[in-house]
Amino acid sequence: MAKKIVCVVGTRPEAIKMAPVILALKKESWIEVRVLATAQHRHMLDQVLAAFAVEPDVDLDIMRPNQALTTLTARLLLDLDDVLQAEKPDVVLAQGDTTTVMTVALACFYHRISFGHVEAGLRTGDINNPFPEEMNRTVAGRLSRWHFAPTQSSRYNLLREGVSGADIYVTGNTVIDALMTVAKRDLDIGIDLDSSKRLILVTAHRRENFGEPFRQVCRAIRALADAYPDIEILYPVHPNPNVTEMAHALLADHPRIRLCAPLDYLPFVAAMKRAYLILSDSGGVQEEAPALGKPVLVLRRETERPEAVTEGVVKLVGPDYDAIMMESMRLLDDPAYYASMARGVSPYGDGHASERIVAILQKDLTD
Ligand code: UD1
Ligand code: UDP
């Protein structure tokens, strides 16, 4: 009898990173695949699922405007309880470190269902950075039967926590699978940009940066636009109200800062390809940009993705006005320095992570 695997997606990055796994699983005859969308994100999730032609079988429609973490967690657990009861899967898979993933892992534990963690073992070692993701992924890791670690360093993190080496598989990150399926296409950003100007692409959404840290990020973005007439800044603003309000208040009126709604995945990849430099606190962007040969200044104090920093193609600047200005100016002014950071390297994957995950599951579930 076919094994039943439920693949869970809640937010935009989970959909991007799970889509290649879902599509690879759907090719297999020994599995019945079901897609569960918690819809912790609504529009941002829907656009990614549509881009990859993935249709949810169950949709919990959990998003509410500016929902508190406790409310989100409680509502997810209650709804997941019902779904797992009804679906009775053999295996559940989820990716990353969102509240969706943490609650799914916990609900599986209570229901005695085997849980596989995609993108396992990322750690900063500080439960407040990123908040609440470091705790979410630590909890998910403690409850996983399969740990699909993207890199050797994520494998070591898990070994240090006492996870058996036999349960850890270094697969690469599925984000590179997704990127490789689209990056070679002729993609359109869909926004009229000035082709004579260098493009700086910005994204920001981390909860630990809300308030004063994010104000410093916005001040630096504005100061850069003032200082360099030959740059244009494109900033697709995350819809979390804590971000939207400040970004619009501090940046909307500048003639060379283009604020827009979150871009769909394909236009966003087009924007990364067109960018001269990326300023971001995103996890996924730290993985994608090096593969596209684009320098990233990370607007965070810590990263759980040290590989690209070690390679010298990503730099941590923090949500710090002076550091953002200094490093951006160096990249804008010094072509040799820029070239050293614009090397195309892909420490996070080779585009075949999903195939490896499917092969591991097949071996364990059908032998
Ligand atoms: C969430 C994840 C974070 C992940 C990020 C990716 C948690 C706690 N946070 O952060 O780990 O890096 O997604 O983007 O799991 N909203 C919309 N439309 C959308 C999506 C969000 O309006 O399509 C607004 C809503 O007001 C929502 C708020 O953003 O309540 C926050 O969404 P939430 O999922 O709680 O947190 P994010 O900041 O998006
Ligand atoms: N992304 C997108 N549109 C945007 C900004 C980002 O499609 O306007 C994609 C990006 O390519 C990456 C993912 O969203 O794959 C990252 O999501 P996000 O930064 O929201 O979350 P994180 O990776 O930090 O969890």
CSV table of C-alpha atoms and ligand atoms in Angstrom, one decimal:
chain,number,residue,atom,x,y,z
A,1,MET,CA,0.0,0.0,0.0
A,2,ALA,CA,1.2,3.5,-0.8
A,3,LYS,CA,2.6,5.5,2.1
A,4,LYS,CA,0.8,8.7,2.8
A,5,ILE,CA,3.1,11.8,3.2
A,6,VAL,CA,1.7,15.2,4.2
A,7,CYS,CA,3.8,18.1,3.1
A,8,VAL,CA,3.2,21.3,5.1
A,9,VAL,CA,3.7,24.8,4.0
A,10,GLY,CA,2.8,28.0,5.9
A,11,THR,CA,4.8,31.0,4.7
A,12,ARG,CA,6.4,32.2,1.4
A,13,PRO,CA,9.9,30.7,2.0
A,14,GLU,CA,8.5,27.4,3.1
A,15,ALA,CA,6.5,27.2,-0.2
A,16,ILE,CA,9.6,28.1,-2.2
A,17,LYS,CA,11.7,25.4,-0.4
A,18,MET,CA,9.0,22.7,-0.2
A,19,ALA,CA,7.8,23.1,-3.8
A,20,PRO,CA,10.7,21.1,-5.3
A,21,VAL,CA,10.2,18.4,-2.7
A,22,ILE,CA,6.5,18.2,-3.3
A,23,LEU,CA,7.0,18.0,-7.1
A,24,ALA,CA,9.6,15.3,-6.7
A,25,LEU,CA,7.5,13.2,-4.4
A,26,LYS,CA,4.5,13.5,-6.7
A,27,LYS,CA,6.5,11.7,-9.4
A,28,GLU,CA,6.7,8.6,-7.1
A,29,SER,CA,4.1,5.8,-7.3
A,30,TRP,CA,4.8,4.4,-3.8
A,31,ILE,CA,3.6,7.6,-2.1
A,32,GLU,CA,0.3,9.4,-1.8
A,33,VAL,CA,1.2,13.0,-1.4
A,34,ARG,CA,-1.0,15.5,0.3
A,35,VAL,CA,-0.3,19.2,0.6
A,36,LEU,CA,-1.4,21.0,3.8
A,37,ALA,CA,-1.3,24.8,3.7
A,38,THR,CA,-1.6,26.4,7.1
A,39,ALA,CA,-1.6,29.7,5.3
A,40,GLN,CA,0.2,31.5,8.1
A,41,HIS,CA,0.9,33.8,5.1
A,42,ARG,CA,-2.0,34.3,2.7
A,43,HIS,CA,-1.1,36.2,-0.5
A,44,MET,CA,2.6,35.6,-0.2
A,45,LEU,CA,2.0,31.8,0.1
A,46,ASP,CA,-0.6,31.7,-2.7
A,47,GLN,CA,1.6,33.4,-5.2
A,48,VAL,CA,4.5,30.9,-4.7
A,49,LEU,CA,2.2,27.9,-4.8
A,50,ALA,CA,0.7,29.2,-8.1
A,51,ALA,CA,4.2,29.8,-9.5
A,52,PHE,CA,5.1,26.1,-8.9
A,53,ALA,CA,1.6,24.8,-9.8
A,54,VAL,CA,1.2,23.3,-6.4
A,55,GLU,CA,-2.4,23.1,-5.1
A,56,PRO,CA,-3.1,22.5,-1.4
A,57,ASP,CA,-5.4,19.6,-0.5
A,58,VAL,CA,-6.1,21.2,2.9
A,59,ASP,CA,-6.0,24.9,3.7
A,60,LEU,CA,-6.3,26.1,7.3
A,61,ASP,CA,-6.4,29.8,6.3
A,62,ILE,CA,-4.8,30.7,9.6
A,63,MET,CA,-3.5,34.2,8.8
A,64,ARG,CA,-5.0,37.2,10.6
A,65,PRO,CA,-3.8,40.8,10.4
A,66,ASN,CA,-0.8,41.3,12.8
A,67,GLN,CA,-1.4,38.1,14.6
A,68,ALA,CA,0.4,37.6,17.9
A,69,LEU,CA,2.8,34.6,18.2
A,70,THR,CA,0.9,33.0,21.1
A,71,THR,CA,-2.4,33.3,19.2
A,72,LEU,CA,-0.9,31.9,16.0
A,73,THR,CA,0.7,29.0,17.9
A,74,ALA,CA,-2.5,28.1,19.8
A,75,ARG,CA,-4.7,28.3,16.7
A,76,LEU,CA,-2.3,26.2,14.6
A,77,LEU,CA,-2.1,23.5,17.2
A,78,LEU,CA,-5.8,23.2,17.4
A,79,ASP,CA,-6.3,23.0,13.7
A,80,LEU,CA,-3.4,20.7,13.1
A,81,ASP,CA,-4.9,18.3,15.7
A,82,ASP,CA,-8.0,17.9,13.6
A,83,VAL,CA,-6.1,17.6,10.3
A,84,LEU,CA,-3.7,14.9,11.5
A,85,GLN,CA,-6.7,13.0,13.0
A,86,ALA,CA,-8.5,13.1,9.7
A,87,GLU,CA,-5.5,12.5,7.4
A,88,LYS,CA,-3.6,9.9,9.5
A,89,PRO,CA,-0.4,10.2,7.5
A,90,ASP,CA,2.6,7.9,7.8
A,91,VAL,CA,5.0,10.8,7.5
A,92,VAL,CA,4.8,14.6,7.7
A,93,LEU,CA,7.4,16.9,6.1
A,94,ALA,CA,8.0,20.6,6.8
A,95,GLN,CA,10.8,23.0,6.1
A,96,GLY,CA,12.6,25.6,8.2
A,97,ASP,CA,11.9,27.5,11.4
A,98,THR,CA,8.5,29.2,11.3
A,99,THR,CA,5.7,28.9,13.9
A,100,THR,CA,4.0,26.6,11.4
A,101,VAL,CA,7.0,24.2,11.4
A,102,MET,CA,7.4,24.2,15.2
A,103,THR,CA,3.7,23.5,15.8
A,104,VAL,CA,3.5,20.8,13.1
A,105,ALA,CA,6.5,19.0,14.6
A,106,LEU,CA,4.9,19.1,18.0
A,107,ALA,CA,1.5,18.0,16.8
A,108,CYS,CA,3.2,15.1,15.0
A,109,PHE,CA,4.9,14.1,18.2
A,110,TYR,CA,1.6,14.1,20.1
A,111,HIS,CA,0.0,12.0,17.3
A,112,ARG,CA,3.0,9.6,17.1
A,113,ILE,CA,3.6,10.5,13.5
A,114,SER,CA,7.1,10.5,12.0
A,115,PHE,CA,8.3,14.0,11.2
A,116,GLY,CA,10.9,14.9,8.6
A,117,HIS,CA,12.6,18.2,8.9
A,118,VAL,CA,13.8,19.9,5.7
A,119,GLU,CA,16.6,22.4,6.3
A,120,ALA,CA,17.5,20.9,9.6
A,121,GLY,CA,20.4,22.0,11.9
A,122,LEU,CA,20.6,25.7,11.2
A,123,ARG,CA,21.6,27.5,14.5
A,124,THR,CA,22.9,30.7,15.8
A,125,GLY,CA,23.0,29.5,19.4
A,126,ASP,CA,21.1,32.5,20.6
A,127,ILE,CA,17.3,31.9,21.2
A,128,ASN,CA,16.6,35.6,20.7
A,129,ASN,CA,18.4,35.9,17.3
A,130,PRO,CA,16.5,35.3,15.1
A,131,PHE,CA,13.4,35.5,17.2
A,132,PRO,CA,11.4,33.2,17.4
A,133,GLU,CA,13.0,31.1,14.7
A,134,GLU,CA,16.0,29.8,16.6
A,135,MET,CA,13.7,28.3,19.2
A,136,ASN,CA,11.3,27.0,16.5
A,137,ARG,CA,13.9,25.1,14.7
A,138,THR,CA,15.5,23.7,17.8
A,139,VAL,CA,12.1,22.3,18.9
A,140,ALA,CA,11.4,20.9,15.5
A,141,GLY,CA,14.9,19.3,15.4
A,142,ARG,CA,14.3,17.6,18.8
A,143,LEU,CA,11.1,16.0,17.4
A,144,SER,CA,12.4,14.9,14.0
A,145,ARG,CA,13.0,11.4,12.8
A,146,TRP,CA,14.8,12.5,9.6
A,147,HIS,CA,17.0,15.6,9.7
A,148,PHE,CA,17.7,16.8,6.1
A,149,ALA,CA,20.6,19.1,6.8
A,150,PRO,CA,21.6,21.5,4.0
A,151,THR,CA,25.4,21.6,4.8
A,152,GLN,CA,28.1,19.9,6.9
A,153,SER,CA,28.0,22.7,9.4
A,154,SER,CA,24.3,22.2,10.0
A,155,ARG,CA,25.0,18.5,10.4
A,156,TYR,CA,27.7,19.3,13.1
A,157,ASN,CA,25.2,21.5,14.9
A,158,LEU,CA,22.8,18.6,15.2
A,159,LEU,CA,25.6,16.2,16.3
A,160,ARG,CA,26.5,18.7,19.0
A,161,GLU,CA,23.0,18.5,20.3
A,162,GLY,CA,23.1,14.8,20.6
A,163,VAL,CA,21.2,13.8,17.4
A,164,SER,CA,22.4,10.4,16.1
A,165,GLY,CA,24.5,10.7,12.9
A,166,ALA,CA,22.4,7.9,11.4
A,167,ASP,CA,19.4,10.2,11.4
A,168,ILE,CA,21.1,13.2,9.7
A,169,TYR,CA,21.4,13.4,5.9
A,170,VAL,CA,23.3,16.2,4.2
A,171,THR,CA,21.2,16.9,1.1
A,172,GLY,CA,21.9,20.6,0.2
A,173,ASN,CA,19.2,23.2,0.5
A,174,THR,CA,16.1,22.8,-1.7
A,175,VAL,CA,16.1,26.6,-2.2
A,176,ILE,CA,18.8,26.0,-4.8
A,177,ASP,CA,16.6,23.4,-6.5
A,178,ALA,CA,13.8,26.0,-6.8
A,179,LEU,CA,16.2,28.7,-8.0
A,180,MET,CA,17.7,26.5,-10.7
A,181,THR,CA,14.4,25.7,-12.1
A,182,VAL,CA,13.6,29.4,-12.7
A,183,ALA,CA,16.9,31.4,-12.8
A,184,LYS,CA,17.9,30.5,-16.4
A,185,ARG,CA,14.6,31.8,-17.8
A,186,ASP,CA,14.1,35.2,-19.3
A,187,LEU,CA,12.4,36.8,-16.2
A,188,ASP,CA,10.8,40.2,-15.9
A,189,ILE,CA,10.7,42.3,-12.7
A,190,GLY,CA,7.5,43.9,-13.9
A,191,ILE,CA,8.6,47.3,-12.6
A,192,ASP,CA,9.9,50.1,-14.8
A,193,LEU,CA,13.5,50.7,-13.5
A,194,ASP,CA,16.1,53.2,-14.7
A,195,SER,CA,18.5,51.0,-16.7
A,196,SER,CA,21.3,53.6,-16.4
A,197,LYS,CA,21.4,53.2,-12.6
A,198,ARG,CA,22.9,50.6,-10.3
A,199,LEU,CA,20.1,48.7,-8.5
A,200,ILE,CA,20.2,48.1,-4.8
A,201,LEU,CA,17.6,45.5,-3.8
A,202,VAL,CA,16.3,45.6,-0.2
A,203,THR,CA,14.2,43.2,1.9
A,204,ALA,CA,13.6,43.2,5.7
A,205,HIS,CA,11.2,41.5,8.0
A,206,ARG,CA,12.9,40.1,11.1
A,207,ARG,CA,11.0,40.6,14.4
A,208,GLU,CA,14.1,41.3,16.4
A,209,ASN,CA,14.8,44.3,14.2
A,210,PHE,CA,11.3,45.9,14.7
A,211,GLY,CA,11.5,49.5,16.1
A,212,GLU,CA,14.8,51.3,16.5
A,213,PRO,CA,17.0,48.8,14.6
A,214,PHE,CA,14.7,48.9,11.6
A,215,ARG,CA,14.7,52.7,11.8
A,216,GLN,CA,18.5,52.7,11.4
A,217,VAL,CA,18.2,50.4,8.4
A,218,CYS,CA,15.7,52.9,6.8
A,219,ARG,CA,17.9,55.9,7.6
A,220,ALA,CA,20.9,54.2,6.0
A,221,ILE,CA,18.9,53.3,2.8
A,222,ARG,CA,17.8,56.9,2.5
A,223,ALA,CA,21.3,58.3,3.1
A,224,LEU,CA,22.7,55.9,0.4
A,225,ALA,CA,20.1,57.1,-2.1
A,226,ASP,CA,21.0,60.8,-1.2
A,227,ALA,CA,24.8,60.1,-1.5
A,228,TYR,CA,24.8,58.3,-4.8
A,229,PRO,CA,22.8,59.8,-7.7
A,230,ASP,CA,23.7,56.8,-9.9
A,231,ILE,CA,21.8,54.2,-7.7
A,232,GLU,CA,18.2,53.3,-7.6
A,233,ILE,CA,16.8,51.3,-4.7
A,234,LEU,CA,14.0,48.7,-5.1
A,235,TYR,CA,12.4,47.6,-1.8
A,236,PRO,CA,9.5,45.1,-1.9
A,237,VAL,CA,8.1,45.8,1.5
A,238,HIS,CA,7.0,42.8,3.7
A,239,PRO,CA,3.3,43.1,4.6
A,240,ASN,CA,3.9,42.7,8.4
A,241,PRO,CA,2.5,46.1,9.6
A,242,ASN,CA,5.5,46.6,11.9
A,243,VAL,CA,7.6,46.8,8.7
A,244,THR,CA,5.2,48.5,6.3
A,245,GLU,CA,4.4,51.5,8.5
A,246,MET,CA,7.9,52.5,9.2
A,247,ALA,CA,9.2,51.8,5.7
A,248,HIS,CA,6.5,54.0,4.1
A,249,ALA,CA,6.9,56.7,6.7
A,250,LEU,CA,10.7,57.0,6.3
A,251,LEU,CA,11.3,56.1,2.6
A,252,ALA,CA,8.2,56.6,0.4
A,253,ASP,CA,8.8,60.2,-0.7
A,254,HIS,CA,12.4,59.6,-2.1
A,255,PRO,CA,12.5,59.9,-5.9
A,256,ARG,CA,15.1,57.0,-6.3
A,257,ILE,CA,13.6,54.7,-3.7
A,258,ARG,CA,10.9,52.4,-5.1
A,259,LEU,CA,8.8,50.8,-2.5
A,260,CYS,CA,6.5,48.1,-3.8
A,261,ALA,CA,4.4,45.2,-2.5
A,262,PRO,CA,6.2,41.8,-2.1
A,263,LEU,CA,7.2,40.6,-5.6
A,264,ASP,CA,6.1,37.3,-6.8
A,265,TYR,CA,8.9,34.7,-6.8
A,266,LEU,CA,9.9,34.9,-10.5
A,267,PRO,CA,10.0,38.7,-10.6
A,268,PHE,CA,11.9,38.7,-7.4
A,269,VAL,CA,14.5,36.3,-8.9
A,270,ALA,CA,14.7,38.7,-11.8
A,271,ALA,CA,15.3,41.6,-9.4
A,272,MET,CA,18.1,39.7,-7.7
A,273,LYS,CA,19.7,39.0,-11.1
A,274,ARG,CA,19.5,42.7,-12.1
A,275,ALA,CA,20.8,43.9,-8.7
A,276,TYR,CA,24.2,45.3,-8.1
A,277,LEU,CA,24.0,44.8,-4.4
A,278,ILE,CA,21.4,43.3,-2.0
A,279,LEU,CA,20.7,44.5,1.6
A,280,SER,CA,18.6,41.9,3.4
A,281,ASP,CA,17.8,40.2,6.7
A,282,SER,CA,16.2,37.3,4.8
A,283,GLY,CA,17.4,33.7,5.3
A,284,GLY,CA,16.5,32.6,1.8
A,285,VAL,CA,18.1,35.6,0.1
A,286,GLN,CA,21.4,34.8,1.9
A,287,GLU,CA,21.3,31.4,0.1
A,288,GLU,CA,20.1,32.5,-3.3
A,289,ALA,CA,22.2,35.6,-3.9
A,290,PRO,CA,25.6,34.0,-3.7
A,291,ALA,CA,24.5,31.4,-6.3
A,292,LEU,CA,23.6,34.4,-8.6
A,293,GLY,CA,26.9,36.1,-7.9
A,294,LYS,CA,25.4,39.0,-6.0
A,295,PRO,CA,26.9,40.5,-2.8
A,296,VAL,CA,24.6,40.6,0.2
A,297,LEU,CA,25.0,42.8,3.3
A,298,VAL,CA,23.0,41.0,6.0
A,299,LEU,CA,21.0,43.4,8.2
A,300,ARG,CA,21.3,41.1,11.3
A,301,ARG,CA,23.8,40.6,14.1
A,302,GLU,CA,24.0,36.8,13.7
A,303,THR,CA,23.5,34.3,11.0
A,304,GLU,CA,22.7,30.6,11.0
A,305,ARG,CA,24.1,30.5,7.4
A,306,PRO,CA,27.9,31.0,8.0
A,307,GLU,CA,29.0,29.3,4.8
A,308,ALA,CA,28.7,32.3,2.5
A,309,VAL,CA,30.2,34.6,5.1
A,310,THR,CA,33.2,32.3,5.2
A,311,GLU,CA,33.4,32.3,1.4
A,312,GLY,CA,33.5,36.2,1.6
A,313,VAL,CA,30.5,36.8,-0.6
A,314,VAL,CA,28.0,37.7,2.2
A,315,LYS,CA,28.8,40.1,5.1
A,316,LEU,CA,27.1,40.7,8.4
A,317,VAL,CA,26.5,44.4,9.0
A,318,GLY,CA,23.7,44.2,11.5
A,319,PRO,CA,20.8,46.7,11.6
A,320,ASP,CA,23.4,49.4,12.1
A,321,TYR,CA,23.4,52.7,10.3
A,322,ASP,CA,27.2,53.2,10.3
A,323,ALA,CA,28.1,49.6,9.3
A,324,ILE,CA,25.5,49.6,6.5
A,325,MET,CA,26.8,52.9,5.1
A,326,MET,CA,30.5,51.9,5.3
A,327,GLU,CA,30.1,48.5,3.7
A,328,SER,CA,27.7,49.7,1.0
A,329,MET,CA,29.9,52.7,0.1
A,330,ARG,CA,32.9,50.4,-0.2
A,331,LEU,CA,31.0,48.1,-2.5
A,332,LEU,CA,29.8,51.0,-4.6
A,333,ASP,CA,33.2,52.8,-4.8
A,334,ASP,CA,35.8,50.0,-5.0
A,335,PRO,CA,35.4,47.7,-8.1
A,336,ALA,CA,38.1,45.2,-6.9
A,337,TYR,CA,36.4,44.8,-3.5
A,338,TYR,CA,33.0,44.5,-5.3
A,339,ALA,CA,34.4,41.8,-7.6
A,340,SER,CA,35.7,39.8,-4.6
A,341,MET,CA,32.2,39.6,-3.3
A,342,ALA,CA,30.4,39.1,-6.6
A,343,ARG,CA,31.9,35.7,-7.3
A,344,GLY,CA,29.2,33.1,-8.1
A,345,VAL,CA,29.4,30.4,-5.4
A,346,SER,CA,26.8,28.0,-4.1
A,347,PRO,CA,27.7,26.7,-0.7
A,348,TYR,CA,24.1,25.8,0.0
A,349,GLY,CA,23.3,23.3,-2.7
A,350,ASP,CA,23.7,21.9,-6.2
A,351,GLY,CA,20.0,21.8,-7.2
A,352,HIS,CA,19.5,18.1,-6.4
A,353,ALA,CA,18.5,18.2,-2.7
A,354,SER,CA,14.9,17.2,-3.3
A,355,GLU,CA,15.9,14.0,-5.2
A,356,ARG,CA,18.1,13.1,-2.3
A,357,ILE,CA,15.3,13.6,0.2
A,358,VAL,CA,13.0,11.4,-1.8
A,359,ALA,CA,15.6,8.7,-2.2
A,360,ILE,CA,16.2,8.6,1.6
A,361,LEU,CA,12.5,8.4,2.3
A,362,GLN,CA,12.0,5.7,-0.3
A,363,LYS,CA,14.8,3.6,1.2
A,364,ASP,CA,13.5,3.9,4.8
A,365,LEU,CA,9.8,3.5,4.0
A,366,THR,CA,9.8,0.8,1.3
A,367,ASP,CA,12.6,-1.5,2.4
B,1,UD1,C1,7.1,34.7,9.1
B,1,UD1,C2,7.9,33.8,10.0
B,1,UD1,C3,9.4,34.0,9.7
B,1,UD1,C4,9.7,33.9,8.2
B,1,UD1,C5,8.8,34.9,7.5
B,1,UD1,C6,9.0,34.8,6.0
B,1,UD1,C7,7.1,33.1,12.2
B,1,UD1,C8,6.9,33.6,13.6
B,1,UD1,N1,7.6,34.1,11.4
B,1,UD1,O1,7.3,36.1,9.5
B,1,UD1,O2,10.1,33.0,10.4
B,1,UD1,O3,11.0,34.3,8.0
B,1,UD1,O4,7.4,34.6,7.7
B,1,UD1,O5,8.5,35.9,5.3
B,1,UD1,O6,6.8,32.0,11.8
B,1,UD1,N2,0.9,39.3,6.3
B,1,UD1,C9,0.1,39.7,5.3
B,1,UD1,N3,0.0,38.9,4.1
B,1,UD1,C10,0.8,37.8,3.9
B,1,UD1,C11,1.7,37.5,4.9
B,1,UD1,C12,1.8,38.2,6.1
B,1,UD1,O7,-0.7,40.6,5.4
B,1,UD1,O8,0.7,37.2,2.9
B,1,UD1,C13,1.0,40.2,7.5
B,1,UD1,C14,-0.2,39.8,8.4
B,1,UD1,O9,-0.6,41.0,9.1
B,1,UD1,C15,0.4,38.9,9.4
B,1,UD1,C16,1.8,39.5,9.6
B,1,UD1,O10,2.2,39.9,8.3
B,1,UD1,O11,-0.3,38.8,10.7
B,1,UD1,C17,2.8,38.6,10.2
B,1,UD1,O12,2.9,37.3,9.6
B,1,UD1,P1,3.6,36.1,10.4
B,1,UD1,O13,3.6,34.9,9.5
B,1,UD1,O14,3.2,36.0,11.8
B,1,UD1,O15,5.1,36.7,10.5
B,1,UD1,P2,6.1,37.2,9.4
B,1,UD1,O16,6.7,38.4,10.0
B,1,UD1,O17,5.5,37.2,8.1
B,2,UDP,N1,11.1,36.6,-2.1
B,2,UDP,C1,10.1,36.8,-3.0
B,2,UDP,N2,9.6,38.1,-3.2
B,2,UDP,C2,10.0,39.1,-2.4
B,2,UDP,C3,11.0,38.9,-1.5
B,2,UDP,C4,11.5,37.6,-1.3
B,2,UDP,O1,9.6,35.9,-3.7
B,2,UDP,O2,9.5,40.3,-2.6
B,2,UDP,C5,11.6,35.2,-1.9
B,2,UDP,C6,13.1,35.1,-2.0
B,2,UDP,O3,13.5,34.7,-3.3
B,2,UDP,C7,13.4,33.9,-1.0
B,2,UDP,C8,12.2,34.0,0.0
B,2,UDP,O4,11.2,34.8,-0.6
B,2,UDP,O5,13.4,32.7,-1.6
B,2,UDP,C9,12.7,34.5,1.3
B,2,UDP,O6,11.6,34.8,2.0
B,2,UDP,P1,11.6,35.7,3.3
B,2,UDP,O7,12.8,36.7,3.2
B,2,UDP,O8,10.2,36.3,3.5
B,2,UDP,O9,11.8,34.7,4.5
B,2,UDP,P2,13.1,34.0,5.1
B,2,UDP,O10,13.9,33.3,4.1
B,2,UDP,O11,13.9,35.1,5.8
B,2,UDP,O12,12.5,33.0,6.1
